[in-house]
CSV table of C-alpha atoms in Angstrom, one decimal:
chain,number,residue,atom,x,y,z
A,6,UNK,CA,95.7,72.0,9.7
A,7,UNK,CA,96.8,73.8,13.1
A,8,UNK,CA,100.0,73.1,15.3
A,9,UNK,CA,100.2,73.6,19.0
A,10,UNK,CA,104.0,73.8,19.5
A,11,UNK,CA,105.6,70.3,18.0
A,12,UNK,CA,102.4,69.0,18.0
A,13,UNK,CA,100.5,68.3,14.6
A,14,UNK,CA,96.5,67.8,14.2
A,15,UNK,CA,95.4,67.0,10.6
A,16,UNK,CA,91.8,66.8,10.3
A,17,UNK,CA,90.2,65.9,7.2
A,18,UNK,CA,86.7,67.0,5.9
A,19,UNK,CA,84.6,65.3,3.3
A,20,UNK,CA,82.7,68.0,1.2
A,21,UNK,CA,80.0,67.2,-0.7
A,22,UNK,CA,80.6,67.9,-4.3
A,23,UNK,CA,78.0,71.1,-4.9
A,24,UNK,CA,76.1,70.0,-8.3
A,25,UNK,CA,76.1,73.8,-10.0
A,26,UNK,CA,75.8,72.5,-13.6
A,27,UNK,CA,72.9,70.4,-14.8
A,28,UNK,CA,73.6,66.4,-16.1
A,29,UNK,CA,72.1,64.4,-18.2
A,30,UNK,CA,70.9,61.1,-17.2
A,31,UNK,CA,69.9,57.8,-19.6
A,32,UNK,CA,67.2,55.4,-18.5
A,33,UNK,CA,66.9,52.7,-20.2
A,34,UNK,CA,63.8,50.4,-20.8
A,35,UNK,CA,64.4,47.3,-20.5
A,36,UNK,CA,61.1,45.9,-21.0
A,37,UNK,CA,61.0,47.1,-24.4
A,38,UNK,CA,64.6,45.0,-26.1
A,39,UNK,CA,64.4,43.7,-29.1
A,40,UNK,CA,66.4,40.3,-27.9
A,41,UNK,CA,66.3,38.7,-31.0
A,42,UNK,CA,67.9,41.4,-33.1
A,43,UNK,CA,70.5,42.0,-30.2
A,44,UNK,CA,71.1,37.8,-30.2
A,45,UNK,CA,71.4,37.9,-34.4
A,46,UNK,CA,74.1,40.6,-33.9
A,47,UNK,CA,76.2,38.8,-31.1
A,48,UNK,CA,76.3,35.7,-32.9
A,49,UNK,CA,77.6,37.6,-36.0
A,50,UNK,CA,80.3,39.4,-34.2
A,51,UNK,CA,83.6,39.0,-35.8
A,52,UNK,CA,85.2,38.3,-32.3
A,53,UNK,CA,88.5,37.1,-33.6
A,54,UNK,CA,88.7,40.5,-35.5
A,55,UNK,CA,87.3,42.6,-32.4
A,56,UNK,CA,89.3,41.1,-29.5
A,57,UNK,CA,93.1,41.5,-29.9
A,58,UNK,CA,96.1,42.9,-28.2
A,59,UNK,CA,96.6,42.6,-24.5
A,60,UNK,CA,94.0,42.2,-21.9
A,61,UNK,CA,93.1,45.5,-21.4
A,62,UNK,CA,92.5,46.6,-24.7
A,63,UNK,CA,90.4,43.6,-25.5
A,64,UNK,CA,88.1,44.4,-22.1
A,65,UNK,CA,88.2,48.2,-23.8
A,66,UNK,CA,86.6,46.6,-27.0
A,67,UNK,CA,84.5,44.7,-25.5
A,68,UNK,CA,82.8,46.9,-23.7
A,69,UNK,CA,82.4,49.3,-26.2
A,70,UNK,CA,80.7,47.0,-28.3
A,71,UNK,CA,78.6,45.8,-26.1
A,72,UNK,CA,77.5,49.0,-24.8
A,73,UNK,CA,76.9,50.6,-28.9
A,74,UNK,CA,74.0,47.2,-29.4
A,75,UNK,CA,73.0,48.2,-26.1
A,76,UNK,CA,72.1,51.6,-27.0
A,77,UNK,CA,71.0,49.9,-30.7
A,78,UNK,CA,68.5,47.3,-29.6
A,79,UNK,CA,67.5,48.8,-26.5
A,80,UNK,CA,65.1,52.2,-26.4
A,81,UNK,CA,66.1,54.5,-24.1
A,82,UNK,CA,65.4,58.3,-22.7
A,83,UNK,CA,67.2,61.0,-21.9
A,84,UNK,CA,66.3,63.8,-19.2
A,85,UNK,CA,68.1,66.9,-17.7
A,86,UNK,CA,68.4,66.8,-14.0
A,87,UNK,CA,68.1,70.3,-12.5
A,88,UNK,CA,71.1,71.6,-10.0
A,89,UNK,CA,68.3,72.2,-7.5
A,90,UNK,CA,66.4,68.7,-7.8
A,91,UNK,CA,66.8,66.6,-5.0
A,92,UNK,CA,68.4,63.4,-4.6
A,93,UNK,CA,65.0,61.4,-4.7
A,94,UNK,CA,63.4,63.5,-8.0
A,95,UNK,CA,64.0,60.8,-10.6
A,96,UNK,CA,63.0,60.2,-14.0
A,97,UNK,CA,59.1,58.9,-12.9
A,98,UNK,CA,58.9,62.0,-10.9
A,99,UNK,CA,60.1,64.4,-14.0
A,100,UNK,CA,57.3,62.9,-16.0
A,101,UNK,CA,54.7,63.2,-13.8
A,102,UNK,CA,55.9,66.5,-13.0
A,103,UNK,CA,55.7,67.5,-17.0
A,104,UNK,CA,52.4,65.7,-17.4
A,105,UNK,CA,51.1,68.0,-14.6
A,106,UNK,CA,52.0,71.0,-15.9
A,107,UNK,CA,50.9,70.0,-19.3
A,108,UNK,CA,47.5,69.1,-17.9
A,109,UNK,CA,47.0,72.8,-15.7
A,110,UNK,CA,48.5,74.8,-17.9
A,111,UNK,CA,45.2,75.4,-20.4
A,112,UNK,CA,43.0,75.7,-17.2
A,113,UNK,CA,45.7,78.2,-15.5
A,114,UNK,CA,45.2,80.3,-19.0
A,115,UNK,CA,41.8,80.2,-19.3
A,116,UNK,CA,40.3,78.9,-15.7
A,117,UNK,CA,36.6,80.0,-16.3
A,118,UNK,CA,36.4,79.3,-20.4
A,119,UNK,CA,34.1,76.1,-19.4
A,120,UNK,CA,31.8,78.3,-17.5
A,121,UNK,CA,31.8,81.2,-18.9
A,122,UNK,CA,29.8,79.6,-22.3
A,123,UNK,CA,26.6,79.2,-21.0
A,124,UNK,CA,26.8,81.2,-18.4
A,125,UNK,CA,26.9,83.9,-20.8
A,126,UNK,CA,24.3,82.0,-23.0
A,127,UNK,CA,21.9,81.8,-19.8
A,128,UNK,CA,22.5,86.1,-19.7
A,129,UNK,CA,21.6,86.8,-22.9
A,130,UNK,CA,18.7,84.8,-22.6
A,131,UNK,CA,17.0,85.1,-19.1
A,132,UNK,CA,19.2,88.5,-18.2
A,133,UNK,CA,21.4,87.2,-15.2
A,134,UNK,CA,23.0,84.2,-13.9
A,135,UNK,CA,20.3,83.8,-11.4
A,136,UNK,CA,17.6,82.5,-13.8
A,137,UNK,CA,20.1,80.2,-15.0
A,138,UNK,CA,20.4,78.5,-11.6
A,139,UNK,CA,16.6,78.6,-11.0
A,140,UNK,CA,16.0,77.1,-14.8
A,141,UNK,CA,18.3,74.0,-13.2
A,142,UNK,CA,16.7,73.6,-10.3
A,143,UNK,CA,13.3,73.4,-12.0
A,144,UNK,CA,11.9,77.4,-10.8
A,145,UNK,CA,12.5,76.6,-7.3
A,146,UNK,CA,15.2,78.3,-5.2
A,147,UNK,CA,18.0,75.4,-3.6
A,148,UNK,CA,17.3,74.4,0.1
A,149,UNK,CA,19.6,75.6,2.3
A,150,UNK,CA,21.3,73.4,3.9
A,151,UNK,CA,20.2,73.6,8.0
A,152,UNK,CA,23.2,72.4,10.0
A,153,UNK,CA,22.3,71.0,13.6
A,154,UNK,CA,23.0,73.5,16.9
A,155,UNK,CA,25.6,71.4,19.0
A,156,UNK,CA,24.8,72.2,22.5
A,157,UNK,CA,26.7,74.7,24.5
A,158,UNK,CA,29.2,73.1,27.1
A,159,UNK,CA,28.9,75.1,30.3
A,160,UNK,CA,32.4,76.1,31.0
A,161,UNK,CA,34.0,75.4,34.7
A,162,UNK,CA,34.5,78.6,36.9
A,163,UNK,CA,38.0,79.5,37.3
A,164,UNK,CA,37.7,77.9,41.0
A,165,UNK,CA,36.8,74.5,39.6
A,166,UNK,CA,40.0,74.7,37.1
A,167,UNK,CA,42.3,76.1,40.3
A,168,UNK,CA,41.1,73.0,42.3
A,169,UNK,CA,41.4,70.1,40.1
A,170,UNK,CA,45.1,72.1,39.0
A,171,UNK,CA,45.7,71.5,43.2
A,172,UNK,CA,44.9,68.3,43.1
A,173,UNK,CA,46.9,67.2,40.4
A,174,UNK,CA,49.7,68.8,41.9
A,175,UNK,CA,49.8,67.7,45.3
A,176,UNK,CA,48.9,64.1,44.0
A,177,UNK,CA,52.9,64.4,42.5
A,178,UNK,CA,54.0,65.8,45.4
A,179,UNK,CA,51.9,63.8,47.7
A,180,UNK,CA,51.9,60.5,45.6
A,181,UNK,CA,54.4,60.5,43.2
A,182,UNK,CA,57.5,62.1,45.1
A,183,UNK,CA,58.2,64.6,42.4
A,184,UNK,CA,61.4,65.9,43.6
A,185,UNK,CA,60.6,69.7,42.6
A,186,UNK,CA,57.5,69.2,44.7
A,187,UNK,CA,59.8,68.5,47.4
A,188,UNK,CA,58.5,71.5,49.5
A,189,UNK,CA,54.4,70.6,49.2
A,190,UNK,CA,54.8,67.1,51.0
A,191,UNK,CA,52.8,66.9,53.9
A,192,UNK,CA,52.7,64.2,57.1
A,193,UNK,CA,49.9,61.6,57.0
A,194,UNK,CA,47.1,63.1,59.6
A,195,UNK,CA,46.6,60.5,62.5
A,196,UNK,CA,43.2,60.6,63.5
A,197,UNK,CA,43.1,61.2,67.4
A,198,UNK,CA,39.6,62.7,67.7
A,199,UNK,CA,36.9,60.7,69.1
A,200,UNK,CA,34.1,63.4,70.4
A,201,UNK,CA,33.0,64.1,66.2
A,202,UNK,CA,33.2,62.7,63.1
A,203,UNK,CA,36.3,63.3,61.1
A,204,UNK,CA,37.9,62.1,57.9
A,205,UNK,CA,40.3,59.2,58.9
A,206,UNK,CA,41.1,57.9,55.1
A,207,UNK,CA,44.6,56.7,55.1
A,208,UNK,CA,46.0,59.1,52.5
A,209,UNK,CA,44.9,62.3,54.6
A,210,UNK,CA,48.0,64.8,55.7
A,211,UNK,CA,47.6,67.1,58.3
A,212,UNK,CA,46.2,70.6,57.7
A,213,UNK,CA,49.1,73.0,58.4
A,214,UNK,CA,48.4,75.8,60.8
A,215,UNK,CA,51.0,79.0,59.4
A,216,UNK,CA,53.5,79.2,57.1
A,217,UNK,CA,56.6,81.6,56.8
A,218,UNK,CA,54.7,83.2,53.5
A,219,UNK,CA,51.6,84.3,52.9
A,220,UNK,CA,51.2,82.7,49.3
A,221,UNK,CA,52.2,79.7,50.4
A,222,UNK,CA,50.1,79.4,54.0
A,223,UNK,CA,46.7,80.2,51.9
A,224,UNK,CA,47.9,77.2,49.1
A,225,UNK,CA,49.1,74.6,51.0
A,226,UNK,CA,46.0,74.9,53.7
A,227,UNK,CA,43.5,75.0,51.1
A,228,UNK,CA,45.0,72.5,49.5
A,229,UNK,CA,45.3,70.4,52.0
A,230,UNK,CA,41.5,70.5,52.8
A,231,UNK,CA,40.9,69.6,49.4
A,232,UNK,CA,42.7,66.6,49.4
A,233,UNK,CA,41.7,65.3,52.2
A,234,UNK,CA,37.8,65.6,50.9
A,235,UNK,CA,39.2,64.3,47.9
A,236,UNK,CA,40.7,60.9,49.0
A,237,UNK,CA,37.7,60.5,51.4
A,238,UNK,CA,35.0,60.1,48.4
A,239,UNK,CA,37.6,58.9,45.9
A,240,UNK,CA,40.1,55.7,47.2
A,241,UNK,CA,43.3,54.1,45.4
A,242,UNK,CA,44.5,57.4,45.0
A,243,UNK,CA,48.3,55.9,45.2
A,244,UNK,CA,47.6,53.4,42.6
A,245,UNK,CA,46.4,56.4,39.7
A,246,UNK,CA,48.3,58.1,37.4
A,247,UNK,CA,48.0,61.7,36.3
A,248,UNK,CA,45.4,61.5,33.7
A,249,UNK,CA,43.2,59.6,36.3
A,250,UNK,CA,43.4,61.8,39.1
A,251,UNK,CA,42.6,64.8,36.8
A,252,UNK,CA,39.7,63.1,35.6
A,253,UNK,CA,38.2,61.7,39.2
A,254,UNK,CA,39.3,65.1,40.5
A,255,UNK,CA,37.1,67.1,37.9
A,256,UNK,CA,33.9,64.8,38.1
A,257,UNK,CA,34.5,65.3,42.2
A,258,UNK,CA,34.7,69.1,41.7
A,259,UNK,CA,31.5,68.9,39.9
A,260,UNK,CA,29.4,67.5,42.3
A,261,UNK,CA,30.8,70.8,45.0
A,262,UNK,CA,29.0,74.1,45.0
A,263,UNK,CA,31.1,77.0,44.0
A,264,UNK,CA,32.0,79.1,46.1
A,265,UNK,CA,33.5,76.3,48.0
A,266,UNK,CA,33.6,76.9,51.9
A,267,UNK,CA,36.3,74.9,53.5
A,268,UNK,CA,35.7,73.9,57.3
A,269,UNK,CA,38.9,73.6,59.5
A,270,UNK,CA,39.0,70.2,60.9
């Protein structure tokens, strides 16, 4: 409770009820009634007798009758739940837990007892484990098993990696109008020469010239010339996702000698 002035705020919190003490817990197995015993013993119940006085105390005795030939006719178990078992560690799961333990605990005591017979049999008699193993093989020392060599994957130069890297990231600045990419969006280059042979692919940007910083003129020209060789060999670059231009861009890359020599067009 806390007051602000003449103002009141109650505010109520629902705490779980902490289970510090263990309880006990009845399952009962239904499968396994004796029906005809419990049927011989309602049809002999003195009912008149049982059921008197006002309403409630005749629910009171009928419920505690029913519920003693309940625990009479059907067999039932009782188990000890833990304060640190959670909600979903029932009674199937405290039996299997039991069995279990009861099934590790001689091999926890006495883990190599099965071996250890002839084993120690085979050393008396031959003078080391070794002879043992041979005498099961029949003399003959076990192949070793030969595994096949998987070949070696060349790995891509750091070059090859920085390209592709480029050309995925210009293709979501370029492509994809990736806001943060804002800056690395470049004009379409119009084609205006006419004396050589130049790339004229419609998704070409011009190749800028300078740049206020020096990190940023070397990126954004090579870059440039990159993905203008790019979308000349590889088209529908605008209708590609991510994963697809990193893939066309890396089998491009391939087919490119490294060092790669850019020419300014």
């Amino acid at each position: 409770m806390g007051s602000s002035d003449h103002h009141t705020v109650l505010t109520q919190l629902e705490v779980g009820v902490a289970r510090d003490e263990a309880t006990t817990r009845t399952i009962w197995l239904w499968n396994k009634t004796d029906w005809a015993s419990l049927r011989r013993d309602l049809h002999y119940t003195p009912w008149a007798t049982l059921l008197q006085g006002g309403a409630e105390s005749e629910a009171l005795a009928l419920t505690s009758h029913l519920l003693a030939l309940q625990r009479r006719h059907v067999p039932h178990r009782e188990y000890t739940t833990r304060p640190t078992d959670q909600p979903w560690f029932g009674y199937r799961c405290r039996v299997a837990a039991r069995g279990k333990v009861r099934y590790l605990t001689p091999l926890q005591e006495e883990p190599d007892s099965a071996r250890q017979e002839p084993a120690q049999g085979g050393m008396q008699e031959d003078g080391g484990n070794q002879q043992v193993g041979l005498k099961k093989v029949g003399g003959k020392p076990a192949p070793e098993t030969v595994w096949p060599r998987q070949p070696e994957r060349p790995l891509d130069s750091l070059e090859h990696r920085r390209d592709v890297a480029a050309v995925v990231v210009f293709h979501k600045a370029q492509v994809q109008n990736v806001p943060h990419l804002a800056g690395l969006r470049h004009p379409l280059r119009v084609s205006t020469r006419s004396t050589r042979t130049v790339f004229s692919g419609g998704d070409a940007v011009e190749v800028p010239r300078s740049h206020g910083c020096q990190h940023q003129r070397n990126f954004t020209g090579r870059v440039s010339r990159i993905w203008n060789l790019f979308t000349a060999v590889v088209p529908h670059v605008q209708e590609m996702n991510t994963d697809s231009i990193k893939l066309m861009a890396h089998k491009w890359r391939q087919t490119l000698p490294t060092p790669l020599t850019l020419i300014v067009t």
